[in-house]
Short mmCIF file of C-alpha atoms and ligand atoms in Angstrom, two decimals:
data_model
loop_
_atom_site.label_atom_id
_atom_site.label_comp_id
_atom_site.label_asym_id
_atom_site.label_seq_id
_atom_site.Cartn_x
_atom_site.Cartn_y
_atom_site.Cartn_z
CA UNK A 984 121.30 -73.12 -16.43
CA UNK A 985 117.94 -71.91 -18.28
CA UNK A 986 115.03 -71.81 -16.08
CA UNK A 987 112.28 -74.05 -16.82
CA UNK A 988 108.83 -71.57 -17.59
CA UNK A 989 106.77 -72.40 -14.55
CA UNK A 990 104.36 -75.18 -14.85
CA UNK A 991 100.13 -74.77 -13.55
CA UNK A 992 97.73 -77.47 -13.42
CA UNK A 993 95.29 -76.53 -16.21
CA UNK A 994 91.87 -75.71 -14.85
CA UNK A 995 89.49 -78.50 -14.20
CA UNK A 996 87.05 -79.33 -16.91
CA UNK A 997 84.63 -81.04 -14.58
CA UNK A 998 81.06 -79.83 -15.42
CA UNK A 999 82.04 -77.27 -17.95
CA UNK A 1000 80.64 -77.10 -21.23
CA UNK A 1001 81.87 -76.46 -24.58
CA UNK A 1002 80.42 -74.22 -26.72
CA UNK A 1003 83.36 -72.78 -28.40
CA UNK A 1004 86.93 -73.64 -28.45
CA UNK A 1005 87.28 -69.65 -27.22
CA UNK A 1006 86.67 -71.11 -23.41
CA UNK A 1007 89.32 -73.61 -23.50
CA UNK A 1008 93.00 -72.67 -22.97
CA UNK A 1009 96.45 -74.17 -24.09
CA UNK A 1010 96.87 -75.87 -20.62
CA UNK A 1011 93.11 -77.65 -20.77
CA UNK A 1012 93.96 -78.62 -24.97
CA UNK A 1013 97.33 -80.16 -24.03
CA UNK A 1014 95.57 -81.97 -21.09
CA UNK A 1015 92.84 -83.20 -23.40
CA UNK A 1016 95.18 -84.56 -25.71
CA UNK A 1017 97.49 -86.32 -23.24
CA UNK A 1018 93.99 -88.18 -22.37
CA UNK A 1019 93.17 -88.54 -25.96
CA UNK A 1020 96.08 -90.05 -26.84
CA UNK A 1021 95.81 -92.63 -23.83
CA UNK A 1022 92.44 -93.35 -24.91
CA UNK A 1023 93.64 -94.26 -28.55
CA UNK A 1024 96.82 -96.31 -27.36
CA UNK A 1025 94.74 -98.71 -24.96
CA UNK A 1026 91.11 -98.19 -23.95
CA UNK A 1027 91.64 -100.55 -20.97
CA UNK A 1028 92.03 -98.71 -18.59
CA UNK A 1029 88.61 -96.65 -19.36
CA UNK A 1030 85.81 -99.63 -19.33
CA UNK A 1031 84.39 -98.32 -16.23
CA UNK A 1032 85.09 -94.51 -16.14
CA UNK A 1033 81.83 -93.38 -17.58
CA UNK A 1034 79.91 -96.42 -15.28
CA UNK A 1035 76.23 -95.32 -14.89
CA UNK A 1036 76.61 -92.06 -16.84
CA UNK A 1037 73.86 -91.47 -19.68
CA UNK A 1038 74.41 -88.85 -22.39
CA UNK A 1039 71.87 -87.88 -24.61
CA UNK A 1040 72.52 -86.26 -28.40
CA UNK A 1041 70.14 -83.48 -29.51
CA UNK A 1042 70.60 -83.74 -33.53
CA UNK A 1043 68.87 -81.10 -35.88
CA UNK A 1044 70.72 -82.27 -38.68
CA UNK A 1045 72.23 -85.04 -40.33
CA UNK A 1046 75.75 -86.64 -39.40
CA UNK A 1047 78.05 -90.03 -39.33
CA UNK A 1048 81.08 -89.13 -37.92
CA UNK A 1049 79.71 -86.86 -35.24
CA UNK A 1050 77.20 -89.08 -34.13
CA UNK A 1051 78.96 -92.80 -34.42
CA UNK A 1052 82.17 -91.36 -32.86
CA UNK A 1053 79.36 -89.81 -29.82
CA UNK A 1054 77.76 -93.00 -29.72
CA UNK A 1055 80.80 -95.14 -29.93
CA UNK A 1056 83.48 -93.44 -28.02
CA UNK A 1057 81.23 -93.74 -24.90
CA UNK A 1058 79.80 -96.89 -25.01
CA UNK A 1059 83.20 -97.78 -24.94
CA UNK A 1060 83.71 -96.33 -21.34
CA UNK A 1061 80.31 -97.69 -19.99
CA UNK A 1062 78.44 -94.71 -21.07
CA UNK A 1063 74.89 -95.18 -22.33
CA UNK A 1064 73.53 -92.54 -25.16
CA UNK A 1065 70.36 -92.01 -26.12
CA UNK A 1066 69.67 -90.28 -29.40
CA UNK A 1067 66.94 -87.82 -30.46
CA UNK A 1068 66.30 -87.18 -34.31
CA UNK A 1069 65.97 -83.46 -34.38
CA UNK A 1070 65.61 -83.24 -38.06
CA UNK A 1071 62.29 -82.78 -38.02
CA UNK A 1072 61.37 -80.38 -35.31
CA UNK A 1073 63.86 -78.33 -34.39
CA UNK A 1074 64.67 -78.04 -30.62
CA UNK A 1075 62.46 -75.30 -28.96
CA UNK A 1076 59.60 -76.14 -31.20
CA UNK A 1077 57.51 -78.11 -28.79
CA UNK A 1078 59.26 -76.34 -25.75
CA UNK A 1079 61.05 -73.62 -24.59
CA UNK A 1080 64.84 -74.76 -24.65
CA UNK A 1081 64.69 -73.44 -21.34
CA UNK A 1082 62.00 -76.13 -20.00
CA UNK A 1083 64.30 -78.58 -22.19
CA UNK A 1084 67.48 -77.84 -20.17
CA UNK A 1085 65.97 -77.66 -17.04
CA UNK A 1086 64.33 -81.36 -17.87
CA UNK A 1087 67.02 -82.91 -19.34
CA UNK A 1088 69.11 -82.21 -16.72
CA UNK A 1089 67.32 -84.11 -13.92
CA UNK A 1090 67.73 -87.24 -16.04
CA UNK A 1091 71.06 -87.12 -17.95
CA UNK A 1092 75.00 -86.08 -17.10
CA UNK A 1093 75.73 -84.50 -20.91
CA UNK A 1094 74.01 -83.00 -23.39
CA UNK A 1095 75.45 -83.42 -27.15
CA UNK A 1096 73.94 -81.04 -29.65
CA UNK A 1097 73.84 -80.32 -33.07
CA UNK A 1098 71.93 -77.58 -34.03
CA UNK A 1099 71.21 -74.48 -36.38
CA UNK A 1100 71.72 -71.75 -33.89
CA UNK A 1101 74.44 -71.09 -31.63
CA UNK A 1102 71.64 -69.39 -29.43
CA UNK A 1103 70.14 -72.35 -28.55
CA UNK A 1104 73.08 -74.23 -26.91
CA UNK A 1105 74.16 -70.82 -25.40
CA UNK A 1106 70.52 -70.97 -23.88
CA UNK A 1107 70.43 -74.74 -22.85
CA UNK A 1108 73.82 -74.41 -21.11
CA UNK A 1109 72.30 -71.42 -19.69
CA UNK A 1110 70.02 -73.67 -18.45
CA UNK A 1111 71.02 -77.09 -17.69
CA UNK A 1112 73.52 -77.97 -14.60
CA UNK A 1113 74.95 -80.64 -16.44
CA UNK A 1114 77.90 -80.29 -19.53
CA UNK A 1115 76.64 -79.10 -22.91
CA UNK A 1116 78.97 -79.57 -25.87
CA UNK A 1117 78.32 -78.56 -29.37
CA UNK A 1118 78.32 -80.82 -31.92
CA UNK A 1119 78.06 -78.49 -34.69
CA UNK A 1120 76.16 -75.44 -34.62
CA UNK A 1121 76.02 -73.05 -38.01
CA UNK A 1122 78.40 -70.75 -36.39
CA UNK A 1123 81.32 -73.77 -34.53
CA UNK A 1124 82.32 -76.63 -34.61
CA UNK A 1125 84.70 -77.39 -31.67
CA UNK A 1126 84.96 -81.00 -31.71
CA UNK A 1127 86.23 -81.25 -35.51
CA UNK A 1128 88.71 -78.59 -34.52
CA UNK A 1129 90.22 -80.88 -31.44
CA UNK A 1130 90.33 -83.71 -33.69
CA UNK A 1131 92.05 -81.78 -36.13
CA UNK A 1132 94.57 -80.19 -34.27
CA UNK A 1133 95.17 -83.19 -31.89
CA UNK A 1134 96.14 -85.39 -35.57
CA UNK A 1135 98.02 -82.79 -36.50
CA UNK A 1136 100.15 -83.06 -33.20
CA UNK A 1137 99.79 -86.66 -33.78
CA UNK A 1138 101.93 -86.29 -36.80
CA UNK A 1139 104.33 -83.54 -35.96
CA UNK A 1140 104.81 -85.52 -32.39
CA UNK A 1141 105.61 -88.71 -34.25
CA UNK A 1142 107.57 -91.30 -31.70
CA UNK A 1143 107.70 -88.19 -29.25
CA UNK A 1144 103.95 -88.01 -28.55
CA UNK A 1145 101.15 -85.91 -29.26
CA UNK A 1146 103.04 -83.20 -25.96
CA UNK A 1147 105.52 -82.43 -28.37
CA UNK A 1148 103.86 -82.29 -31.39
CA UNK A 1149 101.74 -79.68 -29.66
CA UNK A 1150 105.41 -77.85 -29.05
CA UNK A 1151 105.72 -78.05 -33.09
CA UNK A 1152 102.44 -76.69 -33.61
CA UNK A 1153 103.83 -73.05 -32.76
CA UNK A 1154 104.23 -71.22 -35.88
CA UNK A 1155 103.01 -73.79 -38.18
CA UNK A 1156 102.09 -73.20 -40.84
CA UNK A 1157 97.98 -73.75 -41.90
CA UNK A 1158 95.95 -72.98 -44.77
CA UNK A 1159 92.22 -73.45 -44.95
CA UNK A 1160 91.03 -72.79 -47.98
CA UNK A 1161 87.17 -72.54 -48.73
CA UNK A 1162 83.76 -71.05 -46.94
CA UNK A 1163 84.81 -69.57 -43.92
CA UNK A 1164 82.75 -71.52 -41.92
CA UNK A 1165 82.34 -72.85 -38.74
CA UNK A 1166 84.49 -75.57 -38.91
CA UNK A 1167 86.93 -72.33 -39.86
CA UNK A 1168 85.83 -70.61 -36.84
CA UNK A 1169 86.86 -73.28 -34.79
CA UNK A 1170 90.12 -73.87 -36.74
CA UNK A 1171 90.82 -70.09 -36.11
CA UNK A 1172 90.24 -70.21 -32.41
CA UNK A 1173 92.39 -73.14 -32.02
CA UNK A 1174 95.30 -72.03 -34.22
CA UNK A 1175 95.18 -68.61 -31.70
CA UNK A 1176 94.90 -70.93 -28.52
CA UNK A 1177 98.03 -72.98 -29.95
CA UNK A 1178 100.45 -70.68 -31.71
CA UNK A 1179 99.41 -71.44 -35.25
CA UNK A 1180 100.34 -69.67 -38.12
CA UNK A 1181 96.34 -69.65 -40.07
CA UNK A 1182 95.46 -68.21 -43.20
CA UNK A 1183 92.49 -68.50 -44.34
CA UNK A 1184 92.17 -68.07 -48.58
CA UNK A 1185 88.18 -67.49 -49.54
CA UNK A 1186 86.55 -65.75 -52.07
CA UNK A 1187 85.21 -62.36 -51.18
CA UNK A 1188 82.57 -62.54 -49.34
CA UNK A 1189 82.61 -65.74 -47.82
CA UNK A 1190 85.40 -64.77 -45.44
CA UNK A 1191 84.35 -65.59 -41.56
CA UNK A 1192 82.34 -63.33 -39.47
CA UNK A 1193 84.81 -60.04 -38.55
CA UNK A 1194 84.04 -60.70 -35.15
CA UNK A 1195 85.41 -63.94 -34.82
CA UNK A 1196 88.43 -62.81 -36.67
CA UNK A 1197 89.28 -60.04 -34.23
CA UNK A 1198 88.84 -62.62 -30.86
CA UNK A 1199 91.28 -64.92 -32.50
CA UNK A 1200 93.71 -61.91 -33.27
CA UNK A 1201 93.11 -60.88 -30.01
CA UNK A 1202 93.77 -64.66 -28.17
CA UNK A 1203 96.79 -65.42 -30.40
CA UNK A 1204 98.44 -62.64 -28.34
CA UNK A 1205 99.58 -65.12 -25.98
CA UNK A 1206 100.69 -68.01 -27.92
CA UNK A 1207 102.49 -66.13 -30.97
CA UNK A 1208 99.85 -66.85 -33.54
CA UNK A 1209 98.88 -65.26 -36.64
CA UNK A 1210 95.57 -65.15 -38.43
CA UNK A 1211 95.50 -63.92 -41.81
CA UNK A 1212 92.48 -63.99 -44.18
CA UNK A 1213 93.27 -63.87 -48.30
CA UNK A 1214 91.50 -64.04 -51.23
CA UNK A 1215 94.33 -65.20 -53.25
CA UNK A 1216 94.76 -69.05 -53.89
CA UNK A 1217 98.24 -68.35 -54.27
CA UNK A 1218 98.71 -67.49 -50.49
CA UNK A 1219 98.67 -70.73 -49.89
CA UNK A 1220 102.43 -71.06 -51.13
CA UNK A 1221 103.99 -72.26 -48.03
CA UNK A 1222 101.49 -74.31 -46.05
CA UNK A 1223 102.36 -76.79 -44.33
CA UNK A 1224 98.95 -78.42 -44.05
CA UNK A 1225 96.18 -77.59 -46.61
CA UNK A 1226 92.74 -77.80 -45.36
CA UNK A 1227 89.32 -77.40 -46.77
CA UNK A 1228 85.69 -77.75 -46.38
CA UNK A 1229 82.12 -77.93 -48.39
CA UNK A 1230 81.52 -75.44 -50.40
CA UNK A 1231 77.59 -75.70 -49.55
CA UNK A 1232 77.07 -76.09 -45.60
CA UNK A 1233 74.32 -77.86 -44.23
CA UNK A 1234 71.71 -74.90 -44.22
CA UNK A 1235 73.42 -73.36 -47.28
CA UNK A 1236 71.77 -75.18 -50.28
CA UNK A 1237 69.27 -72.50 -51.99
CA UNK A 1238 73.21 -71.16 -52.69
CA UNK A 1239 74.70 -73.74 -54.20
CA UNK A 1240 75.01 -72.42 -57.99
CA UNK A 1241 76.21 -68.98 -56.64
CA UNK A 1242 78.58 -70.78 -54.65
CA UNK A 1243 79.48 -73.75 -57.39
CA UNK A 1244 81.05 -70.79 -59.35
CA UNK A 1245 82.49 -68.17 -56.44
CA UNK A 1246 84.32 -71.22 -55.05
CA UNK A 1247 85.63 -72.94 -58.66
CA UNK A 1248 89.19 -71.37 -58.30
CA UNK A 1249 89.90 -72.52 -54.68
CA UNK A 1250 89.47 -76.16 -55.22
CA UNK A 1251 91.90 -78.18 -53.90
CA UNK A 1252 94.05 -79.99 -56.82
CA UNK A 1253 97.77 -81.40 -57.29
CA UNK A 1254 98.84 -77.77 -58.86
CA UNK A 1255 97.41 -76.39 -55.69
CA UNK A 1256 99.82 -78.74 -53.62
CA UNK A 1257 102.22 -78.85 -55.76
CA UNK A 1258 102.20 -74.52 -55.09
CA UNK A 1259 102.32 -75.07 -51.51
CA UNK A 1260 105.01 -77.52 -51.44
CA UNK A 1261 107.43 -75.31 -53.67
CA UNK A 1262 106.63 -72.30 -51.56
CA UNK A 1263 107.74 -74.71 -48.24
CA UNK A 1264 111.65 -74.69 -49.94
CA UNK A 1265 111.86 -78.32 -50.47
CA UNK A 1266 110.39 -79.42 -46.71
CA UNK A 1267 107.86 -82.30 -46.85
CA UNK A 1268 104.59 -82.53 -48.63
CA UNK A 1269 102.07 -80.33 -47.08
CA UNK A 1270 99.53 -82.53 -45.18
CA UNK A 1271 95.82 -83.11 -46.60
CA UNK A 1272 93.06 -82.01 -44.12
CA UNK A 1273 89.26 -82.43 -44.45
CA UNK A 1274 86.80 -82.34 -41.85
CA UNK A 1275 84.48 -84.58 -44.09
CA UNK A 1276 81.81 -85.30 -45.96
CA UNK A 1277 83.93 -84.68 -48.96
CA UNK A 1278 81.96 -83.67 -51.89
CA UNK A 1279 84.92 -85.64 -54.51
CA UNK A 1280 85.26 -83.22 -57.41
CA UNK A 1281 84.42 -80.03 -56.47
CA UNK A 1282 86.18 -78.48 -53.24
CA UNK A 1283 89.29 -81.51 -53.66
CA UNK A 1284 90.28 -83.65 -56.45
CA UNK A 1285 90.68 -87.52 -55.77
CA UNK A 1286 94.01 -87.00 -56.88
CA UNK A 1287 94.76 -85.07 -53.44
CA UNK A 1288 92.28 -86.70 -50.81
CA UNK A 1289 93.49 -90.28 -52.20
CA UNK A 1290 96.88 -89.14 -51.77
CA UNK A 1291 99.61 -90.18 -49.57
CA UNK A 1292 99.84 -86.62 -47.72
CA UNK A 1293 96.00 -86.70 -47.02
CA UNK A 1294 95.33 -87.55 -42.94
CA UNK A 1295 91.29 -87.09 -43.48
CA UNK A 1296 90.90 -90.54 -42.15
CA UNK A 1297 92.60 -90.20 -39.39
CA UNK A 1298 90.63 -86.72 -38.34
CA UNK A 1299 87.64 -88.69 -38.60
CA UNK A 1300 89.15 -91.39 -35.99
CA UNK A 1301 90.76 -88.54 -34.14
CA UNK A 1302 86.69 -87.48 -33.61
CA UNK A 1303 86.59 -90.08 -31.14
CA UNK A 1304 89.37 -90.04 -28.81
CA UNK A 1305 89.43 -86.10 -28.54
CA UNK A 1306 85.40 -86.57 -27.88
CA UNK A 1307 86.12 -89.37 -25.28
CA UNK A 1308 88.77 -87.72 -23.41
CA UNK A 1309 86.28 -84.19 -23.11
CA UNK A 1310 83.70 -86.76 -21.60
CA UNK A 1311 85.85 -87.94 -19.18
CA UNK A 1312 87.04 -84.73 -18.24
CA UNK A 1313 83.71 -83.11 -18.25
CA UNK A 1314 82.09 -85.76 -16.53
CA UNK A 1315 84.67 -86.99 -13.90
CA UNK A 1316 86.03 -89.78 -15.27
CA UNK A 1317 90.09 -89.12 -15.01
N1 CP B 2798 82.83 -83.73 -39.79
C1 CP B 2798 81.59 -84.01 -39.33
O1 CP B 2798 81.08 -83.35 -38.42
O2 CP B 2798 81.00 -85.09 -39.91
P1 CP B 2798 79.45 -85.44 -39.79
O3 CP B 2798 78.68 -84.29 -40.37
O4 CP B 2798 79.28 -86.71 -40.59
O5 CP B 2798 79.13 -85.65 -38.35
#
């Protein structure tokens, strides 16, 4: 008789924060996900788990998806949000983030933030006693990475669920192709955390920062994933998802002609499928991935984001229940 691998309880996310999807292991993702996908198939259950709980979201720059699905998800569980347009003065301008963590947290249970630097969440968690969770910074983006992966086990799960879709995610095979960004950053972490086979394809460059390359490589010891960085669009032969991102990140714009032309041979088209599909030996069409806003023309065609293998719309739901399930988690609410 094989020997089942012994089961743990993953650690408790009560009161933790997220800053990067480096402090969250396989264990805590699967957990999140098993929440997530209760949270999707009936929020019922929820109404009241987030009773009396007030969350406020710290936003230097602009968003929909991010903030809706923050203001949304928990007003859905009984949560109340309050928002704060950063746009304008960027947090630590009028205070020390210290004195703004060490405020905040006498009045709210979460902070959401989305911000330039990854200092300054690294300083208000520092600082705060309650859960901090990025919501973009210019160097992560942890929450699009959870959606992501969590649709992806969606699909590969099917009728199964989203536990064994997480099973299929082992040595899967997923190409981002673009700015290594943060959104790549996070994609990289996740695919080491979860066994994925990631290649990132970007000019030269714009390839993501060597540090964060090596801590992936050094977390996908554990679960048997790769991480492989090429500036060849034709290493994308093979993929079984395609993925890709602006070209000009919020922050980014002074670059944009530089960029327009270092980034015209990676755009996403149908030959570019078309490559990765032959290179899979006949298997299904690779899947379409896109953290969104799409900018239509240049980093994807409409032929491929319009098309049938395309799942962006379902990342952008996916924000939400991944985001609701790390609240209730966080906060004590399962
Ligand atoms: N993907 C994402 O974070 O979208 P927003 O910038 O609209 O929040």
């Amino acid at each position: 008789m094989p020997t089942m691998p012994p089961t743990t309880s993953p650690a408790s996310l009560k009161n933790a924060d997220l800053l990067t999807l480096a402090s969250l292991d396989a264990a805590q993702i699967e957990e999140l996900f098993i929440t997530a996908a209760a949270t999707k198939r009936d929020i019922a259950p929820y109404r009241r788990a987030l009773d009396g709980k007030t969350i406020i979201l710290l936003f230097e720059k602009p968003s929909l998806r991010t903030r809706v699905t923050f203001e949304v998800g928990p007003g859905k569980m009984g949560a109340k949000t309050i928002f704060f347009d950063h746009s304008k003065e960027r947090v630590g301008a009028r205070e020390s983030v210290k004195d703004y963590g060490r405020n905040l947290e006498r009045w709210v249970d979460c902070i959401v933030a989305r911000v330039f630097s990854q200092d300054v969440l690294e300083e208000l968690a520092a600082n705060c006693a309650v859960p901090v969770i990025n919501a973009l910074s210019d160097s992560f983006h942890p929450c699009q990475a959870l959606a992501d992966y969590f649709t992806l086990a969606e699909k590969l799960g099917a009728k199964q669920g989203v536990k064994a879709g997480l099973a299929r995610l082992r040595g899967f095979r997923l190409a981002y192709i673009g700015d290594g960004n943060n959104v790549c950053a996070s994609l990289m972490h996740g695919a080491a955390k979860l066994g994925v086979q990631f290649t990132v394809i970007c000019p030269k460059g714009y390839q993501p920062e060597p540090a964060v390359i090596e801590e992936a490589r050094a977390m996908a010891g554990a679960s048997g994933g790769t991480i492989t960085i090429s500036h060849d669009p034709g290493a994308i032969k093979g993929a079984q998802a395609v993925y890709t991102d602006t070209w000009v990140s919020m922050g980014d714009e002074a670059e944009k002609v530089k960029r327009m032309s270092a980034f015209a041979k990676f755009r996403v088209d149908e030959k570019l499928m078309d490559l990765a599909t032959n290179g899979a030996s006949g298997g299904p069409a690779p899947f379409f991935m896109h953290c969104l806003p799409a900018h239509r023309g240049a980093e994807v065609t409409d032929a491929v984001i319009d098309s049938p293998s395309s799942i962006v719309y379902d990342q952008a739901e996916n924000r939400m229940h991944v985001q609701n399930a790390l609240l209730l988690h966080m906060l004590g609410g399962v």
